[in-house]
Short mmCIF file of C-alpha atoms in Angstrom, two decimals:
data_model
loop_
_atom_site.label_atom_id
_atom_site.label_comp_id
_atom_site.label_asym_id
_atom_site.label_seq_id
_atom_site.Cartn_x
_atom_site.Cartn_y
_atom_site.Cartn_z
CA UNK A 231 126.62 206.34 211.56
CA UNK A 232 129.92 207.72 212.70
CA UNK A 233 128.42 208.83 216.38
CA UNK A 234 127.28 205.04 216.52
CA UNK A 235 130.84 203.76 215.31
CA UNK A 236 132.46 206.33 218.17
CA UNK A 237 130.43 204.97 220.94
CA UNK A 238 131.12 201.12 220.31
CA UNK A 239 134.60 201.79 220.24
CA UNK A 240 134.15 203.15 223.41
CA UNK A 241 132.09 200.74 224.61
CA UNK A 242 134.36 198.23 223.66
CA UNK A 243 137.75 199.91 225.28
CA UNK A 244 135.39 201.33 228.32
CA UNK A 245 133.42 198.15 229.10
CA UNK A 246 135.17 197.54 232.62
CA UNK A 247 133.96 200.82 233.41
CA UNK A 248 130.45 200.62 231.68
CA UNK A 249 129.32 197.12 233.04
CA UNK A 250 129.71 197.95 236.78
CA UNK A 251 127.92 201.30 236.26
CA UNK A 252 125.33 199.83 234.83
CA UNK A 253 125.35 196.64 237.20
CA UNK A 254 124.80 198.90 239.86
CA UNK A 255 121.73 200.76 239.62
CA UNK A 256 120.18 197.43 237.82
CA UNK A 257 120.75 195.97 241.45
CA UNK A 258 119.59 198.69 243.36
CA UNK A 259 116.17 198.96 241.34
CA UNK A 260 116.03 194.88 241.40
CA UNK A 261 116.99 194.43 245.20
CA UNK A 262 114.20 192.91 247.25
CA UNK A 263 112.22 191.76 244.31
CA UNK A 264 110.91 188.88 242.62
CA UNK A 265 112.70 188.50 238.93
CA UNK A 266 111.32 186.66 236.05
CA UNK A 267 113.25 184.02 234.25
CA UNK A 268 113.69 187.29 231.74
CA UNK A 269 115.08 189.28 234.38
CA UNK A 270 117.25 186.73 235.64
CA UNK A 271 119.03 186.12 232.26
CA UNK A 272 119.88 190.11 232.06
CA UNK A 273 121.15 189.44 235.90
CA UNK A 274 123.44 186.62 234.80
CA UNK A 275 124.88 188.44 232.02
CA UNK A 276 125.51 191.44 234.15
CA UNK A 277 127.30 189.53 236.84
CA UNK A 278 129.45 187.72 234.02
CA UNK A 279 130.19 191.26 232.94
CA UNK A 280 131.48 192.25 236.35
CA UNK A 281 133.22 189.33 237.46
CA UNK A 282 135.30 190.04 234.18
CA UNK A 283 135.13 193.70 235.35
CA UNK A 284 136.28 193.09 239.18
CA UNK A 285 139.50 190.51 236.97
CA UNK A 286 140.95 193.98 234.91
CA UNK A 287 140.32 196.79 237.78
CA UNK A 288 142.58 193.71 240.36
CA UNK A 289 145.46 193.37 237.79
CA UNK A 290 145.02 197.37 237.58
CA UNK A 291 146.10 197.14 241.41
CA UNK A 292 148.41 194.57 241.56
CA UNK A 293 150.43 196.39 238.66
CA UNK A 294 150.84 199.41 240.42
CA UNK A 295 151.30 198.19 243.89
CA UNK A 296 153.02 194.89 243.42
CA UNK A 297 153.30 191.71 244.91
CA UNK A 298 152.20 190.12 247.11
CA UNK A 299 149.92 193.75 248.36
CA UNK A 300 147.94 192.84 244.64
CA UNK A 301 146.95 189.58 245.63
CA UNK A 302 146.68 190.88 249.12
CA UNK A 303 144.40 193.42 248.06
CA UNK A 304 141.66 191.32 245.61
CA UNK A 305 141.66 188.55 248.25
CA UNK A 306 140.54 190.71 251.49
CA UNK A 307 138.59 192.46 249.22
CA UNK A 308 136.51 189.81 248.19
CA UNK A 309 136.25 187.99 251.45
CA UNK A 310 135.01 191.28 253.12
CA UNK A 311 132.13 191.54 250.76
CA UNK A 312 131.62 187.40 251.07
CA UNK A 313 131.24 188.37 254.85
CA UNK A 314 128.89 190.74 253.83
CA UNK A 315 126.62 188.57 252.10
CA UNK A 316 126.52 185.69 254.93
CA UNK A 317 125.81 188.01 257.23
CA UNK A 318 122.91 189.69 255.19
CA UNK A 319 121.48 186.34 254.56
CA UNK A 320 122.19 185.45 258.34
CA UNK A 321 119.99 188.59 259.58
CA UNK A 322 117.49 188.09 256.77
CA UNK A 323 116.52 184.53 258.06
CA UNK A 324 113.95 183.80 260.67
CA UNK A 325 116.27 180.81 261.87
CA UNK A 326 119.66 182.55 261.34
CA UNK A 327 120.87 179.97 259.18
CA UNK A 328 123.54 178.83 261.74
CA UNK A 329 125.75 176.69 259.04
CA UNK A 330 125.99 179.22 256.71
CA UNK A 331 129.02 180.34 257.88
CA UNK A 332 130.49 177.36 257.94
CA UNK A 333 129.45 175.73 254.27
CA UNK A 334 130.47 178.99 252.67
CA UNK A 335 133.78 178.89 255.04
CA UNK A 336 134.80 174.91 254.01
CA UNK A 337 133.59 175.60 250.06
CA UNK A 338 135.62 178.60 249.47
CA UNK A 339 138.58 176.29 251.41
CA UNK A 340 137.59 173.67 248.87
CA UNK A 341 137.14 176.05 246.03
CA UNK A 342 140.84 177.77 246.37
CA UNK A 343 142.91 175.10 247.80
CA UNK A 344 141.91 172.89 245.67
CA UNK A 345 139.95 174.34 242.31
CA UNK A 346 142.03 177.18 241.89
CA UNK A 347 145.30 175.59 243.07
CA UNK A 348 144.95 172.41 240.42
CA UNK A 349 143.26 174.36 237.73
CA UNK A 350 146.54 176.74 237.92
CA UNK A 351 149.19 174.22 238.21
CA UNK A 352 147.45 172.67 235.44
CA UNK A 353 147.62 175.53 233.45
CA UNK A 354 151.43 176.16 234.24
CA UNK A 355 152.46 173.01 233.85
CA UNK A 356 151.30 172.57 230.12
CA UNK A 357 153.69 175.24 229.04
CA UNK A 358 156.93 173.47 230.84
CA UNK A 359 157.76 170.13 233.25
CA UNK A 360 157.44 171.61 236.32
CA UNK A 361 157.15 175.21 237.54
CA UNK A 362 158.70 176.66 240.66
CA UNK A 363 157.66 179.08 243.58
CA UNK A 364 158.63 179.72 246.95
CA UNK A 365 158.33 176.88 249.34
CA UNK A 366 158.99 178.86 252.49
CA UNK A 367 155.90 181.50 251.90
CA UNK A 368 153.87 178.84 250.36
CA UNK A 369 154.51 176.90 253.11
CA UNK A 370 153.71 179.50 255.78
CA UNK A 371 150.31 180.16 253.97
CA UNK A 372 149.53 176.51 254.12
CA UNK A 373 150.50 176.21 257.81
CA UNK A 374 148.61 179.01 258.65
CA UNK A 375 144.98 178.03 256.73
CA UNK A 376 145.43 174.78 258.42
CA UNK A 377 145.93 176.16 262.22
CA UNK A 378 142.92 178.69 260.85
CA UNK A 379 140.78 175.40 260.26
CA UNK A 380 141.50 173.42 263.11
CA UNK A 381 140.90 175.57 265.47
CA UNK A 382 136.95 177.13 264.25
CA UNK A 383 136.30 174.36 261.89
CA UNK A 384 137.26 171.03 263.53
CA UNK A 385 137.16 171.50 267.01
CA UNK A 386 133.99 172.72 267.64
CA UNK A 387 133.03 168.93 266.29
CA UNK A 388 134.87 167.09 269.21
CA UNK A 389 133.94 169.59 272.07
CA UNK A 390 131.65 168.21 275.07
CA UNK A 391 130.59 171.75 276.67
CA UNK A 392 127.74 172.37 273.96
CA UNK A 393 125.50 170.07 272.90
CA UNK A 394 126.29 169.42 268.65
CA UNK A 395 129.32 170.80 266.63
CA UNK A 396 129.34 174.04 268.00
CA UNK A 397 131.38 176.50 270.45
CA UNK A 398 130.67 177.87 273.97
CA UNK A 399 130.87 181.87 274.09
CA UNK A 400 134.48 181.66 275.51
CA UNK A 401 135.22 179.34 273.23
CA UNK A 402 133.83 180.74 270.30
CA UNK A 403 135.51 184.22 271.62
CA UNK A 404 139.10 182.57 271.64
CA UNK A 405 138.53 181.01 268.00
CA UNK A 406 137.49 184.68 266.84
CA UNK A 407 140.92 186.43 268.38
CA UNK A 408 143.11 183.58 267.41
CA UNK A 409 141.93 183.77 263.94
CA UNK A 410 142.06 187.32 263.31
CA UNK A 411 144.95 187.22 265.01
CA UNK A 412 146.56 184.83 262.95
CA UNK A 413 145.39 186.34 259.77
CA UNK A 414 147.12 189.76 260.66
CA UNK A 415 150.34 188.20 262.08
CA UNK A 416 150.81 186.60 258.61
CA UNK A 417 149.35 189.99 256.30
CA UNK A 418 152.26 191.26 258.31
CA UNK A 419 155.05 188.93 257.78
CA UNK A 420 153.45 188.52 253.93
CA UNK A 421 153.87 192.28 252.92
CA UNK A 422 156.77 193.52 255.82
CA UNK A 423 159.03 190.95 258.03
CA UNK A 424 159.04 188.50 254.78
CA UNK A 425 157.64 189.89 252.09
CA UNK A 426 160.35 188.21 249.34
CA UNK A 427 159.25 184.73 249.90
CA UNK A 428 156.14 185.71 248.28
CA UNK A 429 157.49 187.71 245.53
CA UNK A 430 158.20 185.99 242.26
CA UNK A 431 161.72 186.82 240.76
CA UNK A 432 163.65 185.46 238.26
CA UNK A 433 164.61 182.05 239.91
CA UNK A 434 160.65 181.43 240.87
CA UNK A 435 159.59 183.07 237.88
CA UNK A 436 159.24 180.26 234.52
CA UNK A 437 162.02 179.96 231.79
CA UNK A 438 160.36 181.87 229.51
CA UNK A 439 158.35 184.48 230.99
CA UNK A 440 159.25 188.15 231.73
CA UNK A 441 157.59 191.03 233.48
CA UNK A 442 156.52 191.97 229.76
CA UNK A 443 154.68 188.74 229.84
CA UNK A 444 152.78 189.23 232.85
CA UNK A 445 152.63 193.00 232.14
CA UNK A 446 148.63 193.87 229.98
CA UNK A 447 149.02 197.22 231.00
CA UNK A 448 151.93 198.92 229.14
CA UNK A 449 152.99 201.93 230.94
CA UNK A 450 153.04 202.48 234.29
CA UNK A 451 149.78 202.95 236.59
CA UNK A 452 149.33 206.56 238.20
CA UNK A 453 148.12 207.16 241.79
CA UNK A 454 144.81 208.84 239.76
CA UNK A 455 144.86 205.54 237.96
CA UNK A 456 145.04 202.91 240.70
CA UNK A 457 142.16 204.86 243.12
CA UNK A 458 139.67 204.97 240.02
CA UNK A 459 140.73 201.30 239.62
CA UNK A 460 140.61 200.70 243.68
CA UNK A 461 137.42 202.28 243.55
CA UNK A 462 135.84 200.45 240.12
CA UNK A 463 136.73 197.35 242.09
CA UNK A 464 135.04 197.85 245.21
CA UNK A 465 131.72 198.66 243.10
CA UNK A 466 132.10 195.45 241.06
CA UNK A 467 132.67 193.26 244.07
CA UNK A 468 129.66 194.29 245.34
CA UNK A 469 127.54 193.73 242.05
CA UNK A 470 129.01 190.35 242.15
CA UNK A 471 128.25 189.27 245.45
CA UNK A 472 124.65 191.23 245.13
CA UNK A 473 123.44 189.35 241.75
CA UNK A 474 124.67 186.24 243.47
CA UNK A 475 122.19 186.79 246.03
CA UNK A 476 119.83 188.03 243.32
CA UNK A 477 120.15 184.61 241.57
CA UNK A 478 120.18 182.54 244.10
CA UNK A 479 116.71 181.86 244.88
CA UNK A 480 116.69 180.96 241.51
CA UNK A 481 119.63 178.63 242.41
CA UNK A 482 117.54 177.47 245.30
CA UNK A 483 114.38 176.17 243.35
CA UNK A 484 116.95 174.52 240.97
CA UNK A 485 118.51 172.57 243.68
CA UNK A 486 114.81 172.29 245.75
CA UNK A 487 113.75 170.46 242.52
CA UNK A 488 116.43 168.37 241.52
CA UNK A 489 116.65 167.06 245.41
CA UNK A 490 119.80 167.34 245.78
CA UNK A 491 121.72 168.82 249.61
CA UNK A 492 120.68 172.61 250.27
CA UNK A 493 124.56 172.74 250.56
CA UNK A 494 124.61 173.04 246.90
CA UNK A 495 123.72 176.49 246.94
CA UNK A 496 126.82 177.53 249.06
CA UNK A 497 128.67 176.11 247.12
CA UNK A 498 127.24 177.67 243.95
CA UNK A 499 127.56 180.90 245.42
CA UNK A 500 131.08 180.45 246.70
CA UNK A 501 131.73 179.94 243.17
CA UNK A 502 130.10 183.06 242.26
CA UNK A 503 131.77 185.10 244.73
CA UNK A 504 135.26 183.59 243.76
CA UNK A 505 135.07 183.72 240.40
CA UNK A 506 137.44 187.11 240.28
CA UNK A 507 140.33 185.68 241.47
CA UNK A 508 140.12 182.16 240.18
CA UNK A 509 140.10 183.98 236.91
CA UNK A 510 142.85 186.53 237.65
CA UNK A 511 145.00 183.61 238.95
CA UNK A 512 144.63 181.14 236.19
CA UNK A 513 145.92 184.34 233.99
CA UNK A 514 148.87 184.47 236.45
CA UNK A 515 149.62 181.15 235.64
CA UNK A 516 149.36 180.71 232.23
CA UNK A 517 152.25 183.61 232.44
CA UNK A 518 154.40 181.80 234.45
CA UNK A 519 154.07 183.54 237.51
CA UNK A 520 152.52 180.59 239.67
CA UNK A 521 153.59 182.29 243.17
CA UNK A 522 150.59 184.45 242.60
CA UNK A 523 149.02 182.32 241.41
CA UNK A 524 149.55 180.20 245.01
CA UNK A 525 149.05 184.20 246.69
CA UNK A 526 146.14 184.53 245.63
CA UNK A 527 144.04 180.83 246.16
CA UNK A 528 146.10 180.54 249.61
CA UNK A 529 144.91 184.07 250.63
CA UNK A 530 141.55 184.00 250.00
CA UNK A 531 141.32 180.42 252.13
CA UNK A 532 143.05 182.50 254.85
CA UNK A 533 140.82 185.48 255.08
CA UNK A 534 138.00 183.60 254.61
CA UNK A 535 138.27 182.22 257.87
CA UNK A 536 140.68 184.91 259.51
CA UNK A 537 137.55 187.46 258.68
CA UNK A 538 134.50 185.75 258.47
CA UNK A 539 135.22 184.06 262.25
CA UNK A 540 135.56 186.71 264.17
CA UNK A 541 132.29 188.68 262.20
CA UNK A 542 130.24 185.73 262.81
CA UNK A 543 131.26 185.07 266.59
CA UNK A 544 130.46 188.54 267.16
CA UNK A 545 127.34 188.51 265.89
CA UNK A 546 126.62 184.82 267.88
CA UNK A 547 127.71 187.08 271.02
CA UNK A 548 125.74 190.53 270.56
CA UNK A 549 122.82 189.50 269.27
CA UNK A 550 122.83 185.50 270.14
CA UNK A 551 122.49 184.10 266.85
CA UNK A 552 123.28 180.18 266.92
CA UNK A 553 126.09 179.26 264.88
CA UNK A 554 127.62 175.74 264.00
CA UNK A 555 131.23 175.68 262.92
CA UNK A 556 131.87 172.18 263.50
CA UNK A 557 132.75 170.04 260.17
CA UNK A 558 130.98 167.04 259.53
CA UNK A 559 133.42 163.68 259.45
CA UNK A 560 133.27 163.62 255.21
CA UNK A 561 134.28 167.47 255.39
CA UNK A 562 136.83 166.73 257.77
CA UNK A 563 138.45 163.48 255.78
CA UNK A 564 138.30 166.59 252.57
CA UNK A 565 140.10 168.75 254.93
CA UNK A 566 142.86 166.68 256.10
CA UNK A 567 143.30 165.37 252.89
CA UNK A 568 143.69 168.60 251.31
CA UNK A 569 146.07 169.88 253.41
CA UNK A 570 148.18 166.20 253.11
CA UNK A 571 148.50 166.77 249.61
CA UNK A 572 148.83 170.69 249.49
CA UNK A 573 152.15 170.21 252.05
CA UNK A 574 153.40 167.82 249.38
CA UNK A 575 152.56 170.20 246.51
CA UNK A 576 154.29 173.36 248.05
CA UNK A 577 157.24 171.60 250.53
CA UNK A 578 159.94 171.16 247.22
CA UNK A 579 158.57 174.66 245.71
CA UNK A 580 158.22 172.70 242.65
CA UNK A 581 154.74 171.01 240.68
CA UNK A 582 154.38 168.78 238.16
CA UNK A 583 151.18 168.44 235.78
CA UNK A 584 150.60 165.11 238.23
CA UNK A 585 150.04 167.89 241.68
CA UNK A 586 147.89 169.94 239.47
CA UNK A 587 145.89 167.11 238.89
CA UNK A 588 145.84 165.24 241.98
CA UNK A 589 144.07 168.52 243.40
CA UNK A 590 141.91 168.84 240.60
CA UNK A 591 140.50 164.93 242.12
CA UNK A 592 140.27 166.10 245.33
CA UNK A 593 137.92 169.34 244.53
CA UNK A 594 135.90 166.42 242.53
CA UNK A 595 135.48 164.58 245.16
CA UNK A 596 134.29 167.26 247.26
CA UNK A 597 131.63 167.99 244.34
CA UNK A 598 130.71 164.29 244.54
CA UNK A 599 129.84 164.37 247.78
CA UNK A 600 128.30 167.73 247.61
CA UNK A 601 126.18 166.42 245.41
CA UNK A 602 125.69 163.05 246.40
CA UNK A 603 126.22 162.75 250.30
#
């Protein structure tokens, strides 16, 4: 009775480390094959299990490195195994899927800017008025999603020199360089040239909340510490984003059946896929630390374009995949609307419960017409 008591406790202290090691080899041994509704369940559990996982080993991180290299690291993280995953399903498709790219692109834009952004300012804002962040890095982020999304999402709609919304090879090679391009110029300025306009201190920080607040970890983190954490996170990324593919046919036959868009699944998975840091940055919030909370949703929209880009137009060139980048006009009325009301948000580095919720409509409005074109 006593060896039984011993390992729950463990269990129970160790589960961040138990669920991905388990999650892993269940994947592996399930990869490539059909799963009963049984099966299916045990998958869904799992990937709950890690997505809570992938939350703890990111704050693990972020507490021993700091802001903004924390939120720096769970974002590219993420978007490099989302890159993954398209381009997986992209080679595993007789047709190459040649929008995939671009739904998963514009719903993970949806998904941060707006979901996580509202859902965060919502949380904030219930413990005070108004909160307060940095308006010049907020504002840089936001500058530089939108540039991001003009140029590989929105142009390719209005160009004449191929036939539908898509790019030429030069032009699709210039979208690729200028977004990667971007995306490092601002990593750069985020973490070197101008790295304290995305650091919360105690004027951006919330009357109230300390670095004990924010702080689940106690002592400090060791180098030993934050590689076994660095490394725990990788492998739970990758059961996320791998039982989201698992599930997804099963995602597929729901949407196949209830007729609704086969853009529903991107979005489903986007969720999936984002779940980490939506989680890790309403936690941010609800401590008062919004600005990482702002890191974090901004950064993701950024390398989710700054990365996935110049993958996909690489593939397009080597192996001549199509692709279509080009947003339709309802995703580019979302678009400009979400940026409209995200320059208003961050331009007085203060919120109010009415921006949290004002983004909270817009990312229902984009389910809407997800759901109902």
């Amino acid at each position: 009775m006593t060896a039984v008591t011993n390992t729950m406790g463990i269990l129970r202290h160790k589960w961040h480390l138990v669920v991905p090691l388990v999650a892993l080899p269940v994947l592996a041994l399930s990869w490539g094959r059909s799963a009963p509704g049984m099966v299916l369940a045990v998958l869904g559990l799992l990937l709950a299990g890690t997505v809570l996982a992938a939350v703890h080993y990111a704050e693990v991180i972020a507490h021993r490195v700091g802001e903004p290299f924390g939120s720096l690291v769970l974002a590219v993280a993420v978007t490099i195994i989302e890159v993954g995953l398209i381009v997986t399903l992209m080679l595993s498709s007789d047709g190459g899927k040649p929008t995939l790219a671009r739904d998963t692109v514009f719903a993970a834009l949806m998904i941060t800017c707006n979901g996580i952004v509202g859902v965060s300012l919502l949380v904030a804002t219930l413990r005070q008025k108004s909160v307060r962040f940095s308006a010049e890095g907020s504002g840089a982020a936001l500058a530089t999603i939108g540039t991001l999304a003009a140029l590989s999402l929105v142009l390719p709609t209005f160009t004449v020199s191929s036939p539908g919304p898509t790019f030429t090879p030069p032009q699709l090679l210039f979208a690729a360089i200028a977004s990667l391009g971007l995306y490092l110029l601002f990593v750069f300025v985020q973490t070197v040239r101008d790295r304290d306009s995305f650091v919360p201190d105690d004027l951006l920080t919330a009357p109230g909340a300390s670095d004990d607040d924010f702080d689940p970890h106690g002592p400090p983190v060791t180098d030993r510490q934050a590689t076994v954490a660095l490394v725990m996170l990788l492998i739970a990324l990758v059961c996320v984003v791998g039982l989201a593919k698992l599930t997804s046919p099963a995602i597929e036959r729901v949407v196949q059946e209830a007729n609704l868009p086969n853009f529903v699944v991107a979005v489903v998975i986007a969720l999936l896929v984002l779940l980490p840091e939506s989680i890790t940055a309403v936690r941010a919030a609800a401590h008062g630390r919004t600005q990482i909370s702002l890191n974090l949703a901004y950064g993701s929209a950024m390398a989710s374009i700054g990365l996935t880009v110049p993958v996909i137009a690489a593939l397009s060139l080597m192996f001549g995949y199509s692709v279509t980048l080009g947003l339709s006009a309802t995703e580019i009325v979302l678009l400009a609307l979400t940026l409209f009301i995200s320059t208003l948000t961050v331009t007085p580095g203060r919120a109010t419960l009415l921006q949290g919720g004002v983004h909270l409509a817009v990312f229902a409005g984009f389910l809407v017409v997800t759901l109902i074109p």
